[in-house]
């Protein structure tokens, strides 16, 4: 393992489907993680069929990016059937690694393939001895528990001689990952096989033993927002920064990936990030759907400030929404064709997110449907044509402000 | 089956006639500490006097700094125990490295639901493992399968509180004092989840206690399978004699008598059957799962009576004008039709859809957004014979 100092960490983005995978890569992800139809923890996500995995590999590898496939469910014996065949397929497809939590699955991977193995955060690896154990089992990278600081994570990498990956952004489990059976034993949905019912997001009334009563979302964690921790990466390097969110939108995937890509590139091409730059990137992150933010344990131990304890809205929110995604541009007709995800009106200001560089604000003028009819307002799940914005490309995200100051 | 039970703060030892081992939970090492380190020598002496083994449980996870401290302290305490029960893989590894002759009970009770994994733990730690402590999600049939393959003692919970949540964060109060509370949500049918917080984190139990002792009492002969009883916080002096009577008689009446005196509702968990697989499958919309044979693409715009837009993956079956097609709607309805007015997004007419990521065609009634489009058949152009 080479020295990590001054080496940019990998930005690892979620890919809930093929469209989001392309979005993540085009917006700057070094690697993406995705789930097949089985064996992952997001059963409700669209996930990838085998043909889609092959397409994903082709798209990513053509651009020098990596693809990791999650196999991080805790499987029962009967779930293991077919895993050997799936592993043979993944190996043939040249996936760059599989992400595994279960020692049984890990042993199957080693038995049936030579695919590199990353240990999932579900295994709650929190210390160097544990990391060494998993290294002995054949793991080459560990996705550390979100309970660790950046400093602790970096020290584990150095002491265990392993690649480490940490979560830098996104939703967080309140429990140690893999240490929550609420969903299993209250709703019959196995959270460790992809069925988490998110009971932690419920509002609870709490009666303490001293009789004190309160109401709130005390099991609901605020989202992780690691932008402020990035400057420490030069002192405490890690190999990979993971963005959570295979269930989230293309706007989230593209917007968040772009912000971290730009921040990391800037950090490693200058002495450090300035406060002004950090604020700028945080403002960009704020435009993707999120809960309230905290820095988790990256800088200090997460305290009550990381939890929705009061009777407040704890849902996901943003002042911006994805207006649509550019499907194609036609130089011939000087138009761009947009798949509309959220409605917007004629004359409304939109923002196009190029894959790199400053975002471009423009007004929605001359909205046409595909038979040339002018529209005053778009509707979701439709395809429309707008005058071409210079620099627009397929898979560019267009966002719209939903709240006015 | 053999039995192992937790000691409660009243230091009431269960009858040694049927409980062979007792578990001690100390502050700094347990999610539910009952004793201080100073209590351990006396407890150990009493266990020895009664002919019971004393086990010290550490069911916590540690970061690297805490790990070294915990390891050092546990090694000091080890002389007053018969065996350590360890959850943290790193801690287990470190302890075993430091004392080569040490045997531990490894807690693999979060996850680890397949025999391949359990064999893996067994091989990784080898003779350092005395027992594998299994998940409460294990069913009777799963356990039957495991014990045939795993050459180690295994342990399952058979009676008592069922911990379902472990967080490092202190969720009930800012301070590090122990706090207990009951939590309920209008969004859950279950009320009054017991929560307890100490400086090591916050933990939650199920609203009901697990009670499968009556299911297993006659099932597992010999010493390979151990059942764990946790009567902490329950009236142990009343309950232990009733349990002893049940263990001797193994009768349904005595189990009923015990249950009547038990202060909390009991349930079977997943022991009789693990139903989570079948329940979860119902959550998926099978109509949205793509069948690749003949799959063309997905409808992303349906403008009534006018046109539809198809998003076509690279592997999608290409369409030509007049091809017979079929749509599968998200509700599972099948709608037949033919390709008409095939063109690109910018209006250019297409001969076929090859090389297009998106194409437009005449709307087919009911082929709404998210419908899947499949190729059915192509009619060959009629052979036009040249005039002779």
Coordinates of N, CA and C in Angstrom, one line a residue, chain A residues 18-19 22 37 43-44 46-47 49-52 55 74-80 102-105 107-108 111 124 126-130 132-134 136-137 147-148 152 156 159 172-176 178-190 192-196 201-210 215 217-219 221-222 294 297 301-307 309 326-328 330 332-333 335 337 339 369-371 379 381-384 395, chain B residues 61-65 67-68 87-91 93-94 97 109-121 123-125 135-137 142 145-146 149 162-174 178-188 190 192-193 195 200 202 204 206 208 210 267 269-270 274-277 279-281 283-284 289-290 292 298 300-303 306-307 309 311 313-315 343-348 356-358 360 369:
Chain A
X18 N -29.2 2.4 -13.4 CA -28.2 2.7 -14.5 C -28.1 4.2 -14.7
X19 N -29.3 4.9 -14.7 CA -29.3 6.3 -15.0 C -28.5 7.0 -13.9
X22 N -24.7 6.5 -14.3 CA -24.1 7.4 -15.3 C -24.0 8.8 -14.7
X37 N -30.1 -7.8 -8.1 CA -31.5 -8.0 -7.7 C -31.7 -8.7 -6.4
X43 N -33.6 -3.6 -0.9 CA -34.5 -4.5 -1.8 C -35.5 -3.6 -2.5
X44 N -35.9 -2.5 -1.9 CA -37.0 -1.7 -2.5 C -36.4 -0.8 -3.6
X46 N -34.5 0.1 -7.1 CA -34.7 -0.5 -8.4 C -33.7 -1.7 -8.7
X47 N -32.4 -1.4 -8.3 CA -31.3 -2.3 -8.5 C -31.1 -2.7 -9.9
X49 N -30.3 -5.5 -13.0 CA -30.3 -6.8 -13.6 C -28.9 -7.2 -14.1
X50 N -28.7 -8.4 -14.5 CA -27.4 -8.8 -15.0 C -27.0 -8.0 -16.2
X51 N -27.9 -7.8 -17.1 CA -27.6 -7.0 -18.3 C -27.2 -5.6 -17.9
X52 N -27.9 -5.1 -17.0 CA -27.6 -3.7 -16.5 C -26.3 -3.6 -15.8
X55 N -23.8 -3.4 -18.5 CA -23.8 -2.1 -19.1 C -23.1 -1.1 -18.2
X74 N -27.3 -10.1 5.4 CA -26.9 -11.3 6.3 C -27.8 -12.4 5.8
X75 N -27.2 -13.3 5.1 CA -28.0 -14.4 4.4 C -28.3 -15.6 5.2
X76 N -29.5 -16.2 5.0 CA -29.8 -17.4 5.6 C -29.3 -18.5 4.6
X77 N -29.2 -19.8 5.1 CA -28.7 -20.8 4.2 C -29.4 -20.9 2.9
X78 N -30.8 -20.7 2.9 CA -31.5 -20.9 1.7 C -31.2 -19.7 0.7
X79 N -30.8 -18.6 1.3 CA -30.5 -17.4 0.4 C -29.2 -17.6 -0.4
X80 N -28.4 -18.5 0.1 CA -27.1 -18.8 -0.5 C -27.2 -19.4 -1.9
X102 N -21.3 -10.4 5.8 CA -21.5 -11.7 6.4 C -20.3 -12.6 6.1
X103 N -19.8 -13.2 7.1 CA -18.6 -14.1 7.0 C -18.9 -15.3 6.0
X104 N -20.2 -15.7 6.1 CA -20.6 -16.8 5.2 C -20.5 -16.4 3.8
X105 N -21.0 -15.2 3.5 CA -21.0 -14.7 2.1 C -19.5 -14.5 1.7
X107 N -16.9 -16.0 2.6 CA -16.3 -17.3 2.3 C -16.7 -17.9 1.0
X108 N -18.0 -17.6 0.6 CA -18.5 -18.0 -0.7 C -17.8 -17.2 -1.8
X111 N -14.5 -18.7 -2.2 CA -14.5 -20.0 -2.8 C -14.8 -20.0 -4.3
X124 N -19.8 -3.5 11.3 CA -19.4 -2.7 12.4 C -18.0 -2.9 12.9
X126 N -14.7 -1.4 14.0 CA -14.5 -0.2 14.7 C -13.0 0.0 15.3
X127 N -12.2 -1.1 15.1 CA -10.9 -1.0 15.7 C -9.9 -1.8 14.9
X128 N -8.6 -1.5 15.1 CA -7.6 -2.1 14.2 C -7.5 -3.6 14.4
X129 N -7.8 -4.1 15.6 CA -7.8 -5.6 15.7 C -8.9 -6.3 14.9
X130 N -10.0 -5.6 14.9 CA -11.1 -6.1 14.1 C -10.7 -6.1 12.7
X132 N -7.8 -6.2 11.4 CA -6.8 -7.3 11.2 C -7.5 -8.6 11.0
X133 N -8.5 -8.8 11.9 CA -9.2 -10.1 11.7 C -9.8 -10.2 10.3
X134 N -10.5 -9.1 9.9 CA -11.1 -9.2 8.6 C -10.1 -9.3 7.4
X136 N -7.3 -10.9 7.7 CA -7.0 -12.4 7.6 C -8.0 -13.2 6.9
X137 N -9.3 -12.7 6.9 CA -10.3 -13.4 6.2 C -10.3 -13.1 4.7
X147 N -19.3 5.4 13.5 CA -19.1 5.8 14.9 C -17.7 6.3 15.1
X148 N -16.9 6.2 14.0 CA -15.4 6.6 14.2 C -15.2 8.0 13.6
X152 N -9.5 8.5 13.8 CA -9.5 7.0 14.2 C -9.4 6.2 12.9
X156 N -6.5 3.4 11.8 CA -6.8 2.0 11.5 C -6.2 1.6 10.2
X159 N -2.5 1.3 10.8 CA -2.1 0.2 11.7 C -2.4 -1.2 11.1
X172 N -27.9 8.4 8.2 CA -27.2 7.5 9.1 C -28.2 6.7 9.9
X173 N -27.8 5.4 10.1 CA -28.5 4.6 11.1 C -28.2 5.2 12.4
X174 N -29.2 5.1 13.3 CA -28.9 5.5 14.7 C -28.1 4.5 15.4
X175 N -28.4 3.2 15.1 CA -27.7 2.1 15.8 C -26.3 1.9 15.1
X176 N -25.5 1.1 15.8 CA -24.4 0.5 15.0 C -25.0 -0.3 13.9
X178 N -26.2 -2.8 11.4 CA -26.3 -4.3 11.7 C -26.7 -4.6 13.1
X179 N -26.9 -3.6 13.9 CA -27.2 -3.9 15.3 C -28.6 -3.3 15.6
X180 N -29.5 -3.5 14.7 CA -30.9 -3.1 14.9 C -31.9 -4.1 14.4
X181 N -32.7 -4.6 15.2 CA -33.7 -5.7 14.8 C -35.1 -5.1 15.0
X182 N -35.2 -3.8 15.1 CA -36.6 -3.3 15.4 C -37.5 -3.7 14.3
X183 N -37.1 -3.5 13.1 CA -37.9 -3.8 11.9 C -38.3 -5.3 11.8
X184 N -37.3 -6.1 12.1 CA -37.5 -7.6 12.1 C -38.6 -8.0 13.1
X185 N -38.5 -7.5 14.3 CA -39.3 -8.0 15.4 C -40.6 -7.2 15.6
X186 N -40.8 -6.1 14.8 CA -42.0 -5.4 14.9 C -42.9 -5.5 13.6
X187 N -42.2 -5.7 12.5 CA -42.9 -5.7 11.3 C -42.6 -6.9 10.4
X188 N -41.8 -7.8 10.9 CA -41.5 -9.0 10.1 C -40.6 -8.7 8.9
X189 N -40.0 -7.5 8.9 CA -39.1 -7.1 7.8 C -37.7 -7.1 8.2
X190 N -36.9 -8.0 7.6 CA -35.5 -8.2 8.0 C -34.6 -7.0 7.5
X192 N -31.6 -6.5 7.9 CA -30.3 -7.0 7.4 C -30.4 -7.9 6.2
X193 N -31.6 -7.9 5.6 CA -31.7 -8.6 4.3 C -32.5 -7.6 3.4
X194 N -32.4 -6.3 3.7 CA -32.9 -5.3 2.7 C -34.3 -4.8 3.0
X195 N -34.9 -5.1 4.2 CA -36.3 -4.8 4.4 C -36.5 -3.8 5.5
X196 N -35.5 -2.9 5.8 CA -35.6 -2.0 7.0 C -36.9 -1.1 6.8
X201 N -37.3 6.5 12.3 CA -37.8 7.8 11.8 C -39.1 8.2 12.4
X202 N -39.8 7.3 13.2 CA -41.1 7.5 13.8 C -40.9 8.6 14.9
X203 N -42.0 9.2 15.2 CA -42.1 10.1 16.4 C -42.4 9.2 17.6
X204 N -41.7 9.3 18.6 CA -42.0 8.5 19.8 C -42.3 9.4 21.0
X205 N -43.2 8.9 21.9 CA -43.4 9.5 23.2 C -42.5 8.7 24.1
X206 N -41.9 9.5 25.0 CA -40.9 8.9 25.9 C -41.3 9.2 27.4
X207 N -41.3 8.1 28.2 CA -41.6 8.3 29.6 C -40.4 7.8 30.4
X208 N -39.7 8.7 31.0 CA -38.5 8.4 31.7 C -38.9 7.8 33.1
X209 N -37.9 7.1 33.7 CA -38.2 6.4 35.0 C -38.6 7.4 36.1
X210 N -38.1 8.7 35.9 CA -38.5 9.7 36.9 C -39.9 10.3 36.7
X215 N -41.8 14.1 23.9 CA -42.3 13.6 22.6 C -41.2 14.0 21.6
X217 N -38.4 12.8 18.0 CA -37.8 11.9 17.1 C -36.4 11.4 17.6
X218 N -36.4 11.0 18.8 CA -35.1 10.8 19.4 C -34.3 9.6 18.9
X219 N -35.0 8.8 18.0 CA -34.2 7.7 17.3 C -33.8 8.1 15.9
X221 N -31.7 10.0 13.3 CA -30.4 10.8 13.2 C -30.5 11.8 12.2
X222 N -29.8 12.9 12.4 CA -29.6 13.9 11.4 C -28.7 13.3 10.3
X294 N -25.4 17.2 10.4 CA -24.5 17.2 11.5 C -23.2 16.6 10.9
X297 N -19.7 11.6 13.6 CA -18.5 11.4 14.5 C -17.2 11.8 13.8
X301 N -17.3 13.2 18.9 CA -18.4 12.2 19.1 C -19.7 12.9 18.9
X302 N -20.6 12.2 18.2 CA -21.9 12.7 17.9 C -22.7 12.7 19.2
X303 N -23.2 13.9 19.6 CA -24.0 14.1 20.8 C -25.4 14.3 20.4
X304 N -26.2 14.8 21.4 CA -27.6 15.0 21.2 C -27.9 16.0 20.0
X305 N -26.9 16.8 19.7 CA -27.1 17.7 18.6 C -27.3 17.0 17.2
X306 N -26.9 15.7 17.2 CA -27.0 14.9 16.0 C -28.3 14.2 15.9
X307 N -29.2 14.4 16.8 CA -30.4 13.7 16.9 C -31.6 14.6 16.9
X309 N -34.4 15.5 18.7 CA -34.9 15.2 20.0 C -36.2 16.0 20.2
X326 N -31.5 16.2 -18.7 CA -31.3 16.4 -20.1 C -31.2 15.0 -20.7
X327 N -32.1 14.6 -21.7 CA -32.0 13.3 -22.3 C -31.1 13.4 -23.6
X328 N -31.4 14.4 -24.4 CA -30.6 14.6 -25.6 C -30.5 16.1 -25.9
X330 N -30.1 18.6 -29.3 CA -30.1 18.6 -30.8 C -29.5 19.9 -31.3
X332 N -29.1 20.5 -34.3 CA -29.8 20.8 -35.5 C -31.0 21.7 -35.2
X333 N -31.8 21.3 -34.2 CA -33.0 22.1 -33.9 C -32.7 23.1 -32.8
X335 N -32.2 22.6 -29.6 CA -33.1 22.3 -28.5 C -32.4 21.3 -27.6
X337 N -33.8 18.2 -24.9 CA -35.0 17.5 -24.6 C -34.8 17.0 -23.1
X339 N -36.4 15.2 -19.6 CA -37.4 14.4 -18.9 C -37.8 15.1 -17.7
X369 N -44.0 20.7 -26.1 CA -44.0 19.2 -26.0 C -43.5 18.7 -27.4
X370 N -43.6 17.4 -27.5 CA -42.9 16.8 -28.7 C -43.7 16.9 -30.0
X371 N -44.9 17.5 -29.9 CA -45.6 17.8 -31.2 C -45.7 19.3 -31.4
X379 N -45.4 19.0 -16.7 CA -45.9 18.0 -15.8 C -44.9 16.9 -15.6
X381 N -43.1 13.4 -15.3 CA -43.1 12.2 -16.2 C -43.6 12.6 -17.6
X382 N -43.0 13.6 -18.1 CA -43.2 14.0 -19.5 C -41.9 14.4 -20.1
X383 N -41.8 14.5 -21.4 CA -40.6 14.9 -22.1 C -40.9 16.2 -22.8
X384 N -40.1 17.2 -22.6 CA -40.4 18.5 -23.2 C -39.1 19.0 -23.9
X395 N -27.6 13.8 -19.6 CA -27.4 13.5 -18.2 C -27.2 14.7 -17.3
Chain B
X61 N -19.2 -2.9 21.8 CA -18.2 -2.7 20.7 C -17.3 -1.5 21.1
X62 N -16.0 -1.6 20.6 CA -15.0 -0.6 21.1 C -14.3 0.0 19.9
X63 N -13.9 1.2 20.1 CA -12.9 1.8 19.1 C -11.5 1.4 19.6
X64 N -10.5 1.7 18.8 CA -9.1 1.2 19.0 C -8.6 1.6 20.4
X65 N -8.9 2.8 20.8 CA -8.4 3.3 22.1 C -9.1 2.5 23.3
X67 N -10.4 -0.3 23.1 CA -10.2 -1.7 23.0 C -9.0 -2.2 23.9
X68 N -7.9 -1.4 23.8 CA -6.7 -1.8 24.6 C -7.0 -1.7 26.0
X87 N -18.4 -9.9 22.3 CA -19.0 -9.5 21.1 C -18.0 -8.9 20.1
X88 N -17.2 -8.0 20.5 CA -16.3 -7.3 19.6 C -15.2 -8.3 19.0
X89 N -15.2 -8.4 17.7 CA -14.3 -9.3 17.0 C -12.9 -8.9 17.3
X90 N -12.6 -7.6 17.3 CA -11.2 -7.2 17.6 C -10.8 -7.5 19.0
X91 N -11.7 -7.3 19.9 CA -11.4 -7.6 21.3 C -11.1 -9.1 21.5
X93 N -10.1 -11.1 19.2 CA -8.8 -11.5 18.6 C -7.6 -11.1 19.5
X94 N -7.7 -9.9 20.1 CA -6.6 -9.4 21.0 C -6.5 -10.2 22.2
X97 N -4.9 -13.5 21.3 CA -3.5 -13.4 21.0 C -2.7 -13.2 22.3
X109 N -24.3 -12.9 17.7 CA -25.7 -12.9 17.8 C -26.4 -11.8 17.0
X110 N -25.6 -10.9 16.4 CA -26.1 -9.9 15.5 C -25.8 -10.3 14.0
X111 N -26.8 -10.9 13.4 CA -26.5 -11.5 12.1 C -26.0 -12.9 12.2
X112 N -25.2 -13.4 11.2 CA -24.7 -14.7 11.2 C -25.8 -15.8 11.2
X113 N -26.5 -15.8 10.1 CA -27.7 -16.7 10.0 C -27.5 -17.9 9.1
X114 N -26.2 -18.2 8.8 CA -26.0 -19.3 7.8 C -24.8 -20.1 8.4
X115 N -24.9 -21.4 8.0 CA -23.9 -22.3 8.6 C -22.5 -22.0 8.0
X116 N -22.4 -21.5 6.8 CA -21.1 -21.2 6.2 C -20.4 -20.2 7.1
X117 N -21.1 -19.1 7.5 CA -20.5 -18.1 8.3 C -20.1 -18.6 9.7
X118 N -21.0 -19.4 10.3 CA -20.7 -20.0 11.6 C -19.5 -20.9 11.5
X119 N -19.4 -21.6 10.5 CA -18.2 -22.4 10.3 C -16.9 -21.6 10.2
X120 N -17.1 -20.4 9.5 CA -16.0 -19.5 9.3 C -15.5 -18.9 10.7
X121 N -16.5 -18.6 11.6 CA -16.1 -18.1 12.9 C -15.3 -19.2 13.6
X123 N -13.6 -21.7 12.4 CA -12.3 -21.9 11.8 C -11.3 -20.8 12.2
X124 N -11.9 -19.6 12.1 CA -11.0 -18.4 12.3 C -10.4 -18.4 13.7
X125 N -11.2 -18.7 14.7 CA -10.8 -18.7 16.1 C -10.3 -20.1 16.6
X135 N -27.8 -15.8 17.1 CA -28.8 -14.7 17.0 C -30.2 -15.2 17.5
X136 N -31.0 -14.2 18.0 CA -32.3 -14.6 18.4 C -33.3 -14.8 17.2
X137 N -32.8 -14.5 16.0 CA -33.6 -14.7 14.8 C -33.5 -16.2 14.3
X142 N -33.5 -24.0 11.6 CA -32.1 -23.5 11.3 C -31.1 -24.0 12.3
X145 N -30.2 -27.5 11.6 CA -29.2 -27.6 10.6 C -27.8 -27.2 11.1
X146 N -27.7 -26.2 11.9 CA -26.4 -25.7 12.3 C -25.7 -26.7 13.2
X149 N -23.6 -29.3 11.6 CA -22.4 -28.9 10.9 C -21.3 -28.3 11.8
X162 N -35.3 -9.3 25.1 CA -34.8 -9.4 23.7 C -34.2 -8.1 23.3
X163 N -32.9 -7.9 23.3 CA -32.4 -6.6 22.8 C -32.5 -6.5 21.3
X164 N -33.0 -5.4 20.9 CA -33.2 -5.2 19.4 C -32.5 -4.0 18.9
X165 N -31.8 -3.3 19.7 CA -31.2 -2.0 19.2 C -30.0 -1.7 20.1
X166 N -28.9 -1.3 19.4 CA -27.7 -0.9 20.2 C -27.1 0.3 19.4
X167 N -27.0 1.4 20.1 CA -26.4 2.6 19.5 C -25.3 3.1 20.4
X168 N -24.3 3.6 19.8 CA -23.2 4.2 20.6 C -23.7 5.6 21.2
X169 N -24.6 6.2 20.5 CA -25.0 7.6 20.9 C -25.9 7.5 22.2
X170 N -25.7 8.6 23.0 CA -26.5 8.7 24.2 C -27.8 9.5 23.8
X171 N -28.9 8.8 23.7 CA -30.1 9.3 23.2 C -31.1 9.8 24.2
X172 N -30.9 9.4 25.4 CA -32.0 9.8 26.4 C -31.6 11.0 27.2
X173 N -30.3 11.2 27.4 CA -29.8 12.4 28.1 C -28.4 12.7 27.8
X174 N -28.0 13.9 28.0 CA -26.7 14.4 27.6 C -25.6 13.8 28.6
X178 N -26.9 6.5 34.2 CA -27.8 5.6 33.6 C -29.2 6.1 33.6
X179 N -29.9 5.9 32.5 CA -31.3 6.4 32.3 C -32.1 5.3 31.8
X180 N -33.3 5.2 32.2 CA -34.2 4.2 31.6 C -35.5 4.9 31.2
X181 N -36.2 4.4 30.2 CA -37.4 5.0 29.7 C -38.2 4.0 28.9
X182 N -39.5 4.4 28.7 CA -40.3 3.6 27.9 C -40.7 4.4 26.7
X183 N -40.7 3.9 25.5 CA -41.0 4.7 24.3 C -42.1 4.0 23.5
X184 N -43.0 4.8 23.0 CA -44.1 4.3 22.2 C -44.3 5.3 21.0
X185 N -44.8 4.7 19.9 CA -45.0 5.5 18.7 C -46.4 5.2 18.2
X186 N -47.1 6.3 17.7 CA -48.4 6.0 17.1 C -48.3 5.2 15.8
X187 N -47.1 5.3 15.2 CA -46.9 4.6 14.0 C -46.5 3.1 14.1
X188 N -46.4 2.7 15.4 CA -46.1 1.2 15.6 C -47.2 0.6 16.5
X190 N -46.8 -1.6 18.5 CA -46.1 -2.0 19.8 C -45.9 -0.8 20.7
X192 N -44.5 0.9 24.5 CA -43.6 0.8 25.7 C -42.4 -0.1 25.5
X193 N -41.6 0.3 24.5 CA -40.3 -0.3 24.3 C -39.4 0.1 25.4
X195 N -36.1 1.3 27.0 CA -34.8 1.9 26.6 C -34.0 2.0 27.8
X200 N -22.0 3.7 27.9 CA -21.5 3.0 26.7 C -22.5 3.1 25.5
X202 N -26.9 3.5 24.0 CA -28.3 3.4 24.3 C -28.8 2.1 23.7
X204 N -32.2 -0.9 23.4 CA -33.6 -1.0 23.4 C -34.0 -2.5 23.4
X206 N -37.2 -5.4 23.0 CA -38.6 -5.6 22.5 C -39.6 -5.4 23.6
X208 N -42.0 -7.3 24.3 CA -42.3 -8.6 24.9 C -41.0 -9.3 25.1
X210 N -38.8 -12.8 25.1 CA -38.8 -14.1 24.3 C -39.1 -15.2 25.3
X267 N -43.3 -14.0 23.9 CA -43.6 -14.3 22.5 C -42.5 -15.3 22.0
X269 N -41.0 -15.1 19.0 CA -40.0 -14.5 18.0 C -40.1 -15.3 16.7
X270 N -38.9 -15.7 16.2 CA -38.9 -16.4 14.9 C -38.6 -17.9 15.2
X274 N -39.1 -18.6 10.7 CA -38.6 -17.3 10.4 C -39.4 -16.9 9.1
X275 N -40.4 -16.0 9.3 CA -41.3 -15.6 8.2 C -40.8 -14.4 7.5
X276 N -39.7 -13.8 7.9 CA -39.3 -12.5 7.3 C -39.1 -12.6 5.8
X277 N -38.7 -13.8 5.3 CA -38.4 -13.9 3.8 C -39.7 -13.7 3.0
X279 N -42.6 -12.6 4.0 CA -43.3 -11.3 4.2 C -42.6 -10.2 3.3
X280 N -41.3 -10.3 3.3 CA -40.7 -9.2 2.5 C -40.9 -9.3 1.0
X281 N -41.0 -10.5 0.5 CA -41.2 -10.6 -0.9 C -42.4 -9.9 -1.4
X283 N -43.4 -7.1 -0.6 CA -43.2 -5.6 -0.7 C -42.8 -5.2 -2.2
X284 N -42.3 -6.2 -2.9 CA -41.8 -5.9 -4.2 C -43.0 -5.9 -5.2
X289 N -40.5 -5.7 -12.4 CA -39.3 -6.4 -12.6 C -39.2 -6.8 -14.1
X290 N -38.2 -6.4 -14.7 CA -38.1 -6.5 -16.2 C -37.8 -7.9 -16.6
X292 N -36.3 -9.8 -19.7 CA -35.4 -9.3 -20.7 C -35.8 -9.8 -22.1
X298 N -39.0 1.4 -21.7 CA -40.0 1.8 -20.7 C -40.6 3.1 -21.1
X300 N -41.7 6.7 -20.8 CA -41.4 7.8 -19.9 C -42.3 9.0 -20.1
X301 N -43.1 9.0 -21.1 CA -44.1 10.1 -21.4 C -45.2 9.5 -22.1
X302 N -46.4 9.7 -21.6 CA -47.6 9.3 -22.3 C -48.5 10.5 -22.4
X303 N -48.6 11.0 -23.6 CA -49.5 12.1 -23.9 C -50.7 11.6 -24.7
X306 N -51.9 11.2 -28.4 CA -50.9 11.8 -29.2 C -49.6 10.9 -29.4
X307 N -48.8 10.8 -28.4 CA -47.6 10.0 -28.5 C -47.1 9.4 -27.2
X309 N -43.2 8.3 -25.3 CA -41.8 8.3 -25.4 C -41.2 7.1 -24.7
X311 N -37.9 5.0 -23.4 CA -36.5 5.0 -23.0 C -36.0 3.6 -23.3
X313 N -32.9 0.9 -23.4 CA -31.5 0.6 -23.0 C -30.8 0.0 -24.2
X314 N -29.5 -0.1 -24.1 CA -28.7 -0.6 -25.2 C -29.1 -2.0 -25.7
X315 N -29.5 -2.8 -24.7 CA -29.8 -4.2 -25.0 C -31.3 -4.3 -25.4
X343 N -40.4 8.0 -34.5 CA -39.4 9.1 -34.7 C -38.6 9.4 -33.5
X344 N -37.6 10.3 -33.8 CA -36.6 10.7 -32.8 C -37.3 11.8 -31.9
X345 N -36.6 12.2 -30.8 CA -37.2 13.3 -30.0 C -37.3 14.6 -30.8
X346 N -36.3 14.8 -31.7 CA -36.3 16.0 -32.5 C -37.2 16.0 -33.7
X347 N -38.0 14.9 -33.8 CA -39.0 14.8 -34.9 C -38.6 14.1 -36.1
X348 N -37.3 13.8 -36.2 CA -36.8 13.0 -37.4 C -37.4 11.6 -37.5
X356 N -30.9 4.3 -30.8 CA -31.6 5.4 -30.1 C -31.7 5.1 -28.6
X357 N -31.4 6.0 -27.8 CA -31.7 5.9 -26.3 C -33.1 6.2 -26.0
X358 N -33.7 7.1 -26.9 CA -35.1 7.5 -26.7 C -35.8 7.6 -28.0
X360 N -39.9 8.1 -30.1 CA -41.3 8.5 -29.9 C -42.1 7.7 -30.9
X369 N -47.1 5.9 -18.2 CA -45.7 6.0 -17.8 C -45.4 4.8 -16.9

